[in-house]
XYZ file of C-alpha atoms in Angstrom:
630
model
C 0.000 0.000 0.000
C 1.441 3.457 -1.274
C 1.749 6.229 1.000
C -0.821 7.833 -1.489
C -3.734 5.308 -0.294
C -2.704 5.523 3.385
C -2.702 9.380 3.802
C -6.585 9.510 3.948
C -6.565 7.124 7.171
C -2.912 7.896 8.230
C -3.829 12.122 8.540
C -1.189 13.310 11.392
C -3.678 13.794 14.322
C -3.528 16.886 16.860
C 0.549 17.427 17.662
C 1.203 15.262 21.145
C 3.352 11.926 22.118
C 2.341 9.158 23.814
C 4.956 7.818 26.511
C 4.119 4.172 28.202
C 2.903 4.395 31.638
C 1.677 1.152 32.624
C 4.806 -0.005 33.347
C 6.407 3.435 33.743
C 9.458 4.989 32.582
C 10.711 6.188 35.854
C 14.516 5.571 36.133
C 14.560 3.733 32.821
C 18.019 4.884 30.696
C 15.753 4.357 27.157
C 12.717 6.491 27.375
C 10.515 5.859 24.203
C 7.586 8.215 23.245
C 5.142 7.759 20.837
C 3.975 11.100 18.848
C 1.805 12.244 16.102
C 4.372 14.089 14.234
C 7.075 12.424 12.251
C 9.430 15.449 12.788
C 9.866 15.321 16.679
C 8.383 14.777 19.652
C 5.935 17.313 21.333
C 3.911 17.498 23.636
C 2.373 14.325 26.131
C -0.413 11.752 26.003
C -1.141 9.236 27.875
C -2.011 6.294 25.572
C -3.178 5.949 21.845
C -6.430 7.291 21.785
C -7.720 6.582 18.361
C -10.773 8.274 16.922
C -13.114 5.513 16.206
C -13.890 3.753 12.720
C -11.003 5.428 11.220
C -7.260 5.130 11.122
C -4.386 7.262 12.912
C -0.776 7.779 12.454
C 2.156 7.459 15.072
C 5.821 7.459 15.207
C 7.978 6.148 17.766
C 11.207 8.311 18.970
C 13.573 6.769 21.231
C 15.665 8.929 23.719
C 18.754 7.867 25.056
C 19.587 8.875 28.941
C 22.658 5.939 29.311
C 25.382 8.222 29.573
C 26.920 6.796 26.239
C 25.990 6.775 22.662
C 24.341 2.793 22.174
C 23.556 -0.018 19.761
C 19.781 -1.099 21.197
C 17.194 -3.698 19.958
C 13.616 -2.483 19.673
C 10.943 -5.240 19.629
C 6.975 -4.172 19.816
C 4.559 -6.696 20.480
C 2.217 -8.141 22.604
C 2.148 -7.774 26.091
C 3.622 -11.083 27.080
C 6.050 -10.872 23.720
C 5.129 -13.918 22.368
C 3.827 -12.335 19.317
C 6.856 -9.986 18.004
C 4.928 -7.461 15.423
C 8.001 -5.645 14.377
C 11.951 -4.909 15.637
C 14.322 -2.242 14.439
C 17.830 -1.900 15.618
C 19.919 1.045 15.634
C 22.718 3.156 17.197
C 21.391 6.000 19.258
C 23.226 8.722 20.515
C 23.376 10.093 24.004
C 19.858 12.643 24.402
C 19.118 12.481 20.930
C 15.617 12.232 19.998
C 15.737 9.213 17.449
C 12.422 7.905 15.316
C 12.111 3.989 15.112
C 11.378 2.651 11.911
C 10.785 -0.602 12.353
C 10.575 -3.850 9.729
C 8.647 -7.086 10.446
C 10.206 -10.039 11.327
C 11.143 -12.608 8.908
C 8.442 -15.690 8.863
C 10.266 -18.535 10.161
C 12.364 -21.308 8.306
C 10.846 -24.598 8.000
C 12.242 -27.342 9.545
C 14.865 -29.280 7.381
C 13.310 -31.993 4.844
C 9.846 -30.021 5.163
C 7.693 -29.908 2.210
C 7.630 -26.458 0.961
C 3.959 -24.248 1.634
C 0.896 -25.442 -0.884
C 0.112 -22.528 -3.513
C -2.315 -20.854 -1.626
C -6.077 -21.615 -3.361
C -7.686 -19.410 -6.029
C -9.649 -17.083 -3.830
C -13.790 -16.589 -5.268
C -14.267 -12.982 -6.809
C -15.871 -10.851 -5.507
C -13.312 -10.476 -2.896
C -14.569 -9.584 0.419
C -13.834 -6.265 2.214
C -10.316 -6.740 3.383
C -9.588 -6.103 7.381
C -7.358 -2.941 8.205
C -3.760 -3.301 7.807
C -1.613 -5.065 10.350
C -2.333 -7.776 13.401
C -5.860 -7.283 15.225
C -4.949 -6.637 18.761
C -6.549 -9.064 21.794
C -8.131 -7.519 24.187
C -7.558 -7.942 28.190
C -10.238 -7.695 30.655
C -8.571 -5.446 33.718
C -10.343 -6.462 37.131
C -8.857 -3.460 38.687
C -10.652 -1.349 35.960
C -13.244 -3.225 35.268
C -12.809 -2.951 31.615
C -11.423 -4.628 28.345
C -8.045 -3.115 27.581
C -5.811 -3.433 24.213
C -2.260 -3.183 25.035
C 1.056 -3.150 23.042
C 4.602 -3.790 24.492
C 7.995 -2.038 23.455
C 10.855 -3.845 24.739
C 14.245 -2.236 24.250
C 17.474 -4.144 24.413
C 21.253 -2.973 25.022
C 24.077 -3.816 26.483
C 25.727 -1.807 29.272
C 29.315 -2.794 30.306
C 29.103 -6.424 28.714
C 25.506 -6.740 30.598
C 22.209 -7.191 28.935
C 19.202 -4.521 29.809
C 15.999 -5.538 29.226
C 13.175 -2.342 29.774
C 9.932 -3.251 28.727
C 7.276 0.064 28.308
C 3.392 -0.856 27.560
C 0.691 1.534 26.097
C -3.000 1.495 25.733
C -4.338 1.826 22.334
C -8.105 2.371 22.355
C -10.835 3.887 20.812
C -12.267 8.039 21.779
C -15.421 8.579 22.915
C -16.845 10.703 20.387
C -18.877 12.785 22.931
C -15.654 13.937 24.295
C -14.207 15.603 20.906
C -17.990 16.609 19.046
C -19.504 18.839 21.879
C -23.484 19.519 22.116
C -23.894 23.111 22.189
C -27.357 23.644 21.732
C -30.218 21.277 21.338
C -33.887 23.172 20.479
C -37.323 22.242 19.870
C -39.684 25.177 17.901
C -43.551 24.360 16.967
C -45.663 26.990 16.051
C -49.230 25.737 14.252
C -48.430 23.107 12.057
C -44.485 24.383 11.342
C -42.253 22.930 13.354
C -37.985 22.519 13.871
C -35.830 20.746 15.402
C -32.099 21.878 15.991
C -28.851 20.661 16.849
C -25.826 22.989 16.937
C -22.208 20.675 17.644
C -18.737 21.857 18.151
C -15.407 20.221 17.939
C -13.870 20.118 20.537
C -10.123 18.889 20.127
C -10.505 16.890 17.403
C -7.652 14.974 16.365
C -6.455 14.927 12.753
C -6.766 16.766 9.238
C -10.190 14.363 8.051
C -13.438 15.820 9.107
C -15.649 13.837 11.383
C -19.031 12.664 10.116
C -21.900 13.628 12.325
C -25.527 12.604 11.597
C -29.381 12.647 12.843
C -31.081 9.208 13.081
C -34.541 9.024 14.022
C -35.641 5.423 14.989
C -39.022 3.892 14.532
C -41.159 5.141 16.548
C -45.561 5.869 17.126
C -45.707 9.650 17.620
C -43.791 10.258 14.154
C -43.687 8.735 10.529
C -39.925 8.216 10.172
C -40.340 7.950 6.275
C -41.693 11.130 5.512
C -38.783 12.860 6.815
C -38.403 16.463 4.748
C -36.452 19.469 4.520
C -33.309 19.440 6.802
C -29.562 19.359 7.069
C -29.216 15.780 8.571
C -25.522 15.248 8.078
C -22.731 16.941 8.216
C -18.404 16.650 8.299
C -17.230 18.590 11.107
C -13.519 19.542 10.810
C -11.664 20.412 13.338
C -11.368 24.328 12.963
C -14.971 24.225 12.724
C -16.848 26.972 15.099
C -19.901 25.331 14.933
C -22.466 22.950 12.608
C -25.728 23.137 12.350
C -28.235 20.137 11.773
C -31.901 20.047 11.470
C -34.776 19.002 10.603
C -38.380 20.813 9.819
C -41.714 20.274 9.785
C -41.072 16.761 11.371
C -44.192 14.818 10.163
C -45.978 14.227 13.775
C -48.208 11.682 13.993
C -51.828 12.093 16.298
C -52.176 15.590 18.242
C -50.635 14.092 21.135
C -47.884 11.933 22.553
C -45.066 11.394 24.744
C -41.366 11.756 23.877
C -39.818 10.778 20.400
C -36.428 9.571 20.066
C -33.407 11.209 17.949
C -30.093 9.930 17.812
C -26.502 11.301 17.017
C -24.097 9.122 14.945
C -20.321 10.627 15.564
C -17.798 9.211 13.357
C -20.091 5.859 12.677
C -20.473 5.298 16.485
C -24.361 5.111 16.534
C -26.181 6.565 19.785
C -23.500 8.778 20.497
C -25.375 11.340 22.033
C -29.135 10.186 22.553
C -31.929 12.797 22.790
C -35.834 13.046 23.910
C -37.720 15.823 22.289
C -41.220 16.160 22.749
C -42.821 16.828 19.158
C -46.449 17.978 20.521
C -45.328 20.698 23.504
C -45.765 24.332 22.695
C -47.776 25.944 20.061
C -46.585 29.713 20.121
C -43.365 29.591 18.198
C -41.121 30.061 21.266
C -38.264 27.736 21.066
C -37.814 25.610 23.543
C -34.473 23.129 24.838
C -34.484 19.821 24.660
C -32.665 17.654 26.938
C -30.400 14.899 26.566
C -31.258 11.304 27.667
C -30.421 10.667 30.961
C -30.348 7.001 31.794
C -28.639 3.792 30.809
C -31.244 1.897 28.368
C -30.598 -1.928 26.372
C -32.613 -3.123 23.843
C -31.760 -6.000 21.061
C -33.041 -6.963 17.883
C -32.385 -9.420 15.062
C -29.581 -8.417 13.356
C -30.933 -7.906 9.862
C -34.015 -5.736 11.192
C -34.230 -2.226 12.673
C -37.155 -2.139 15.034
C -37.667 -4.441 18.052
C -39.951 -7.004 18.393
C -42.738 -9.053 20.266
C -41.181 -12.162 19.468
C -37.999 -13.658 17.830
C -38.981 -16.271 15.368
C -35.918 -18.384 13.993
C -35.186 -22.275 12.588
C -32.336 -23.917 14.343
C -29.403 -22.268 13.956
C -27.274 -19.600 14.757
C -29.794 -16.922 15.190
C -27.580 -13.092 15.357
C -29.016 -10.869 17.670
C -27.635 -7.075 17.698
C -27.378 -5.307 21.328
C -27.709 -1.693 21.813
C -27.001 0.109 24.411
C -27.466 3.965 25.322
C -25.181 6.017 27.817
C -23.623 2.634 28.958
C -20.534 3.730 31.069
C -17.172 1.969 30.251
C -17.105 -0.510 32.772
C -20.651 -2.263 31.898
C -21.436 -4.863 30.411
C -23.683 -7.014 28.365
C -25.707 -10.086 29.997
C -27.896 -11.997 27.363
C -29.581 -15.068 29.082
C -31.495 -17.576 27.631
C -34.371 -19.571 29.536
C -36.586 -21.978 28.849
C -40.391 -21.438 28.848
C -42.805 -21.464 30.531
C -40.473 -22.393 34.136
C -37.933 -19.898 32.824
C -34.865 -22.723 33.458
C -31.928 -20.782 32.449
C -30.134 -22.585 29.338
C -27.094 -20.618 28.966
C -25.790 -16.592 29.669
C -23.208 -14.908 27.009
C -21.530 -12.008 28.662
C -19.801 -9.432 26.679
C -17.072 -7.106 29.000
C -17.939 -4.393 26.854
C -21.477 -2.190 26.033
C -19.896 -1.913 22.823
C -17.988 -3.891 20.153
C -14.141 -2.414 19.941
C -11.446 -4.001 17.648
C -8.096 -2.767 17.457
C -5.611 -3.548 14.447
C -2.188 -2.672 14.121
C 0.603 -2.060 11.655
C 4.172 -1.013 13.179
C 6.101 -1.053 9.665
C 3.884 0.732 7.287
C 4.763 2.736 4.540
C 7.482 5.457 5.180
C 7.626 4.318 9.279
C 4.086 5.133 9.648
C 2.317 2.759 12.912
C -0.945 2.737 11.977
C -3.474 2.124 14.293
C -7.245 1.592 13.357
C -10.461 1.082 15.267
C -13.784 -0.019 14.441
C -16.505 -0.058 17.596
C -20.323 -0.585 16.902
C -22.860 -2.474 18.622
C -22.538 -5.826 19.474
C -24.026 -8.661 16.976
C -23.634 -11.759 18.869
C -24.457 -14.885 17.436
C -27.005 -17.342 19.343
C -25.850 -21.166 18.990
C -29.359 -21.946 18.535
C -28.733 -26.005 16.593
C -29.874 -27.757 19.904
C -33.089 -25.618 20.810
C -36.615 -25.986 20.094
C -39.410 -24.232 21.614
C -40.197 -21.685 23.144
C -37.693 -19.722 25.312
C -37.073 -15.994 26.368
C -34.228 -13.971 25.761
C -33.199 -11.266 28.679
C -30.716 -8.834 28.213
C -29.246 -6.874 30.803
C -26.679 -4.125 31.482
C -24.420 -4.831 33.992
C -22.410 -2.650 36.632
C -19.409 -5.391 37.452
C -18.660 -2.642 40.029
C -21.487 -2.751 42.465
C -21.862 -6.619 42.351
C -22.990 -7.398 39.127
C -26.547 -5.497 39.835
C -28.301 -3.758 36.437
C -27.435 -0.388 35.289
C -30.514 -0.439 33.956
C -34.152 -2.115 33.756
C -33.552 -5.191 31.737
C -35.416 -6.241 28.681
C -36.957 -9.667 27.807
C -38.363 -11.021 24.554
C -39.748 -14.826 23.508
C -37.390 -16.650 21.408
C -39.469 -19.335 19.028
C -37.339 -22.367 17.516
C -39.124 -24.287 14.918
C -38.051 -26.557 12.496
C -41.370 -28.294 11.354
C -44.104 -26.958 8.970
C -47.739 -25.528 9.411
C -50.118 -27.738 8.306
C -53.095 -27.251 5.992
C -56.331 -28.276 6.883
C -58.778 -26.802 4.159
C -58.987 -25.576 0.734
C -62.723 -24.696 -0.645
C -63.011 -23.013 -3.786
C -66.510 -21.051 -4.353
C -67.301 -21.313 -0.353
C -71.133 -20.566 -1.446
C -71.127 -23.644 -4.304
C -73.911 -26.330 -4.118
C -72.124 -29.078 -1.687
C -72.938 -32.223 -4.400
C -70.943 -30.448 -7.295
C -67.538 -31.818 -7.243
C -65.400 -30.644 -8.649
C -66.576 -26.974 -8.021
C -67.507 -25.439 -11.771
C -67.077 -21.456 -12.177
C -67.152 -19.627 -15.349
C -63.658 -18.709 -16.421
C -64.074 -14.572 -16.496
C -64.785 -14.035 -12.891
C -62.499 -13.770 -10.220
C -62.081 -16.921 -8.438
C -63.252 -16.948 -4.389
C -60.702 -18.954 -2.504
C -60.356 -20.020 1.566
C -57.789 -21.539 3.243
C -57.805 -22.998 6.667
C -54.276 -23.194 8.209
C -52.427 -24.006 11.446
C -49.634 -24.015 12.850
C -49.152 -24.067 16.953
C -45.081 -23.502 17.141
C -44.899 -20.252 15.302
C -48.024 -19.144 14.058
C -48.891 -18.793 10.248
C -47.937 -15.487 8.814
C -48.396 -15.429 5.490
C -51.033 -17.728 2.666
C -50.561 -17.473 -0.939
C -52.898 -19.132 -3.857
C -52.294 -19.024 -7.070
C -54.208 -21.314 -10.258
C -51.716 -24.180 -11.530
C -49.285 -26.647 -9.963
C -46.864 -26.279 -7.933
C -43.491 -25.822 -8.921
C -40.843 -28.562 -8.006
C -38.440 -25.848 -6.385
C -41.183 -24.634 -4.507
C -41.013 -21.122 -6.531
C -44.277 -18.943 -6.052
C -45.683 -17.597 -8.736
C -45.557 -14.111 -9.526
C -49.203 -14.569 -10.400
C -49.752 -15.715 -6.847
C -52.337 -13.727 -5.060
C -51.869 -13.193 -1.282
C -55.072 -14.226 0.787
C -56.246 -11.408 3.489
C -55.468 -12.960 7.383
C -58.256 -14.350 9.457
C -59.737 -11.700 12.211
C -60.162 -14.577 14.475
C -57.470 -17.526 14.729
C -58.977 -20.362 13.282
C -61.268 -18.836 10.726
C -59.683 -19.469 7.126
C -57.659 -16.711 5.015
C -59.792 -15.437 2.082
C -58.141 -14.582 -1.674
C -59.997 -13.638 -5.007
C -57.834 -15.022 -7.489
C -57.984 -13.545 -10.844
C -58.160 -16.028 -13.880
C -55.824 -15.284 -16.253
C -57.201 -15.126 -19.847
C -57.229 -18.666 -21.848
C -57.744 -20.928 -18.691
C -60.164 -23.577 -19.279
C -61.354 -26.768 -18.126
C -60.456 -28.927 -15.706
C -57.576 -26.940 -13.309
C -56.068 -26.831 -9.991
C -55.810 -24.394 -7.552
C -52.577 -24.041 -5.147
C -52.206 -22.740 -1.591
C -49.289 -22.220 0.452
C -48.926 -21.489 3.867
C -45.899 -19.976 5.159
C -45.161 -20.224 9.005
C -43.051 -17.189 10.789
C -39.909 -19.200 10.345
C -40.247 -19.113 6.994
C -40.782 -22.940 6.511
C -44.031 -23.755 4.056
C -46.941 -26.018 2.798
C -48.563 -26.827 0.109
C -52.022 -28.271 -0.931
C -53.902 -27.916 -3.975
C -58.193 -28.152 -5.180
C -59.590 -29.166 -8.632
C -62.109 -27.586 -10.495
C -63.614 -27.392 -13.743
C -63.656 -23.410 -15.500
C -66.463 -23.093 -17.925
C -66.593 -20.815 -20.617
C -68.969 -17.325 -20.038
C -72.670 -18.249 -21.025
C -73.372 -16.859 -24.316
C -77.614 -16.920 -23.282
C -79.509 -15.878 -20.424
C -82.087 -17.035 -17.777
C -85.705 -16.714 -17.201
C -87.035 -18.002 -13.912
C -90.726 -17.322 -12.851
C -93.934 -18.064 -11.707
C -97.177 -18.861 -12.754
C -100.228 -17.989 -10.239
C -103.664 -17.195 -10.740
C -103.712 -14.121 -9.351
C -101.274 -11.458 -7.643
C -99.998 -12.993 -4.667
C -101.915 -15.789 -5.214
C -100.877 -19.728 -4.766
C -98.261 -20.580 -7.229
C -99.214 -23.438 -9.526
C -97.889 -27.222 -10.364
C -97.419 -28.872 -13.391
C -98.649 -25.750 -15.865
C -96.959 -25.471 -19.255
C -95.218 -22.229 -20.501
C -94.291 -21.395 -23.830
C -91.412 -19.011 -24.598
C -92.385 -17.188 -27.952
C -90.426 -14.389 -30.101
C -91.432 -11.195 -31.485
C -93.155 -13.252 -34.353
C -95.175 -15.289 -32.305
C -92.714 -18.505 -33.295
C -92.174 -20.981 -30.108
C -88.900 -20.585 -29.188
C -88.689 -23.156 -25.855
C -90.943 -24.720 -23.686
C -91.191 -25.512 -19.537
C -93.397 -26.918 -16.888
C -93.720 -25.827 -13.186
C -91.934 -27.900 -10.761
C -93.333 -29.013 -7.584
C -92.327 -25.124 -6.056
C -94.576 -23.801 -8.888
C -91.083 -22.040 -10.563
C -90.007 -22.952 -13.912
C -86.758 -22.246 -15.886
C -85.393 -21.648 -19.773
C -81.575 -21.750 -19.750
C -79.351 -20.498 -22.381
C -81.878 -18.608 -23.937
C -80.466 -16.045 -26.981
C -80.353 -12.287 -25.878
C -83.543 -10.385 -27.206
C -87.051 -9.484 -26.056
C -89.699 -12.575 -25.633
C -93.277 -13.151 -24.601
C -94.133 -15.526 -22.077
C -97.115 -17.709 -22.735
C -98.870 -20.191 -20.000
C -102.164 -21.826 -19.843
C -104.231 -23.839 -17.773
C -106.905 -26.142 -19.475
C -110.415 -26.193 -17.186
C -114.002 -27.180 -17.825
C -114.687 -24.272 -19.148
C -112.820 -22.250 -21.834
C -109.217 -22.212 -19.662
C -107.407 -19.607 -18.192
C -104.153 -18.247 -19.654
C -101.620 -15.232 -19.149
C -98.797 -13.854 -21.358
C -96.006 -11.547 -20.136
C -92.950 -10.064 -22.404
C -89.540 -10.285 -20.949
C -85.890 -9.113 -21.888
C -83.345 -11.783 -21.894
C -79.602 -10.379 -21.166
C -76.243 -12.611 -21.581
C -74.800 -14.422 -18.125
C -78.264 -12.844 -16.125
C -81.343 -14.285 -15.218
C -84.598 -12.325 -16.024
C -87.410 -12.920 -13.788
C -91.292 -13.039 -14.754
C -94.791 -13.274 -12.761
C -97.222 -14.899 -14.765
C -101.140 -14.258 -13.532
C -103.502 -16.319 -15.087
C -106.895 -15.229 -15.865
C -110.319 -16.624 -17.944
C -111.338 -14.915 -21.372
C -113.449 -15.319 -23.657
């Protein structure tokens, strides 16, 4: 990596050294300092305090205090120096100021007769985001702190009056707060009618290094405002370090109801989510005055799955490794993370994962970069930890907890708890019925091609519930594909009650079909069953259905004959009533008819005629009243 690539992560931060104190430098005859500045040493800090999510620049000087100009080995490694990163050695003259540059070590040989290294394999494209340069640093948990600490070790080497002097030096590296370097000047709330604004006004505050530091508003989900209809606003900006102050803000917030409690907006400094943490209230005040708002001011843990943003009711998952991110708001450094998992209903505790951190910090580093750059990069962000979830199934609950190791392991804050479902098996399903409303003897169910097709399915499924049922007209696919033509039925009000679809037809189906369901479960597992039926083609004729009585509201009669004639007078069809009195002329041509019946007595017979219009696919009804003539 050129010099050219590293300078955007490698910017020379604030001027300052960094001098070990852990072990201390008190009577020690080589005193080595790290600083920012590759001319000299200046200044003094503590330990290498590294903005987070980005990359800073050091050099190491080494002063000698011996009395005598020397030759000295300089290793840097771990703490314990079983890992060497890098050595240098050099002559170094007596209170000189001289910068380390320091070369890695050589791999080592292998043994004699060993078969030299396989070609490594031909790695997939596309290549996956490569780590930062250097060795990723371990982190120490330190008891007396009560925190996870990343430590490096110098260890200088010469030789005073044939004698061997060892002095070790260690440093902290570790990530900034970024609440200590972006400052909250002003935080205000305006609402005046229906306008409202919300405003944030930041400073810098000795901000290390020449690249600007990204600061942005995040507004969570939440009930008293519609997150995605966010408008006008400055919502992020770069704050450099010479900065005198940035504005971000956001207006006419879309609110949601007339009333409500607090909303929630967080402040993202330097990709450290939550760094600041505020409460406004987006329904106080209605005469334009502006008003502060305040900062969160207690410890809070929530966790999610780690591909969604919002928390929920219930964790649904198949066996597996099942990632859940933690977040955590104003967590101090010394908390930490207790996720517990426990059986339900007795709540029989199955196993806890602690994490010694609120936070996720790694730490990599590269003594013998480019030009004698050390390089040290951070990356912090919540913590995504990964259930081991193969063994479980059931139903369990997940309780997270923020610890204070400090005051015997009691909660920061109040905990939260969540039901964790493991299910591995499918939902069943129990009923399909196509045209709900169709006579029960006609099997399989006829209906005519050009209208939409009413279908219910009954499903169940006890573990995880049913979440979603599909139908679509055809077979199902051997992979298990759905359709794009799949229609997705409407849920049940009550459990139990079947999920309702009208599926459209598509043009050019005919005769005998079947109809698919499928019924996905919340674990994303499915089933699938399937109905015949028969489509018909659209009636090209209508219907005439009637009565024949012998007077109005009169008895119907049985067994009387009715002639269907046209607009000549020519018979066209022919009935009889049934035993209801009703008779019926299907598939009868569009136009306009006369209805003839009569009823032979001893006398000269009674008879009635009445005209009806006959429309395609409808049925026409007629009242025919009888009466005697001459």
């Amino acid at each position: 990596m050129t010099p050219r690539c590293l300078a955007p992560i490698c910017a020379v931060l604030a001027l300052g050294f960094v001098s070990g104190t852990t072990c201390g430098q008190d009577g020690k005859k080589m005193v080595v300092e790290f600083s920012t500045s590759s001319e000299k040493v200046a200044g003094n800090v503590a330990d290498l305090a590294i903005r987070p999510n980005t990359g800073q620049a050091f050099y190491l000087f080494i002063t000698n205090n011996s009395g005598n100009s020397r030759d000295v080995d300089i290793s840097i490694g771990d703490p314990a120096m079983k890992t060497i990163y890098a050595q240098a050695k050099l002559p170094v003259k007596e209170k000189e100021p001289v910068r380390v540059i320091f070369v890695k070590p050589a791999p080592p040989m292998p043994p004699a007769g060993a078969a030299p290294p396989a070609a490594p394999a031909p790695v997939p494209m596309p290549m996956p985001m490569a780590p930062p340069p250097g060795v990723e640093l371990k982190s120490d948990y330190n008891t007396m702190k009560s925190k996870l600490e990343f430590t490096i070790r110098v260890r200088v080497t010469y030789t005073v009056d044939g004698n061997k002097t060892v002095e070790d030096n260690d440093f902290a590296v570790g990530s900034r707060a970024p609440n200590t370097y972006i400052k909250a000047n002003k935080v205000t709330y305006k609402k005046k009618g229906k306008d409202n604004q919300l405003t944030f006004d930041f400073l810098p505050d000795k901000l290390s290094g020449t690249e600007p530091c990204p600061v942005e508003l995040q507004f969570p989900l939440q009930t008293g405002l519609d997150v995605a209809r966010l408008g006008e606003g400055v919502y992020k900006r770069n704050v450099a370090a010479d900065a005198k102050s940035v504005i971000l803000y956001s207006k006419n917030l879309p609110t949601v109801g007339e009333s409500g409690g607090n909303g929630t907006v967080n402040v993202t400094i330097d990709g450290v989510p939550r760094a600041y943490v505020y409460r406004p209230n987006f329904f106080t005040g209605t005469d334009g005055a502006e008003g502060k708002v305040d900062e969160q001011q207690t410890e809070k843990i929530r966790f999610m799955e780690a591909s969604k943003n919002e928390v929920p009711t219930t964790i649904f998952s198949r066996p597996g490794t099942v990632p859940i991110r933690v977040e955590t708001d104003l967590a101090p450094a010394t908390a930490l993370i207790q996720l517990k998992i426990r059986r339900l209903p007795d709540k029989e505790e199955v196993e806890t994962i602690v994490k010694k951190a609120a936070r996720e910090e790694r730490i990599w580093f590269e003594p013998a970069g480019p030009e004698g750059i050390i390089l040290c990069t951070s990356k912090v962000n919540d913590w995504v930890i990964p259930l081991d979830a193969r063994d479980f199934r059931g139903r369990y609950e997940l309780l997270a907890e923020l610890i204070n190791p400090a005051n015997k392991m009691k909660p920061l804050s109040d905990s939260m708890a969540r039901t964790l479902v493991i299910d591995d098996t499918k939902p069943e399903i129990q009923k399909i019925v196509v045209l709900p409303n169709r006579p029960k003897d006609v099997d399989p169910p006829r209906h005519v091609r050009t209208e939409p097709l009413p279908v219910h399915v009954t499903a169940h499924d006890p573990e995880s519930g049913i979440v979603k049922v599909v139908v679509f007209l055809g077979k199902a696919a051997p992979d298990g594909k759905i359709p794009e033509t799949a229609v997705e039925a409407t849920a049940p009000m009550v459990e139990g009650e079947p999920w309702v679809a009208q599926l459209p037809l598509p043009m050019g189906a005919k005769g005998a079909q079947e109809v698919t369901a499928v019924a996905i479960n919340a674990v994303g597992m499915s089933e699938t069953g399937s109905q015949k039926i028969q489509l018909l083609d659209p009636p090209t004729g209508g219907t005439i259905k009637g009565t024949v009585s012998l007077s109005e509201g009169g008895k119907v009669l049985v067994g009387v004959a009715v002639k269907l004639l046209d607009g000549e007078g020519k018979e066209k069809g022919a009935a009889k009533t049934d035993k209801d009195g009703i008779f019926e002329m299907k598939d009868v041509a569009p136009g306009t008819y006369k209805i003839a019946a009569a009823k032979p007595d001893s006398g000269i017979g009674t008879k009635g005629a009445e005209s009806v219009t006959v429309k395609a696919g409808e049925v026409s009804k007629v009242k025919i009243i009888l009466g005697r003539k001459p």
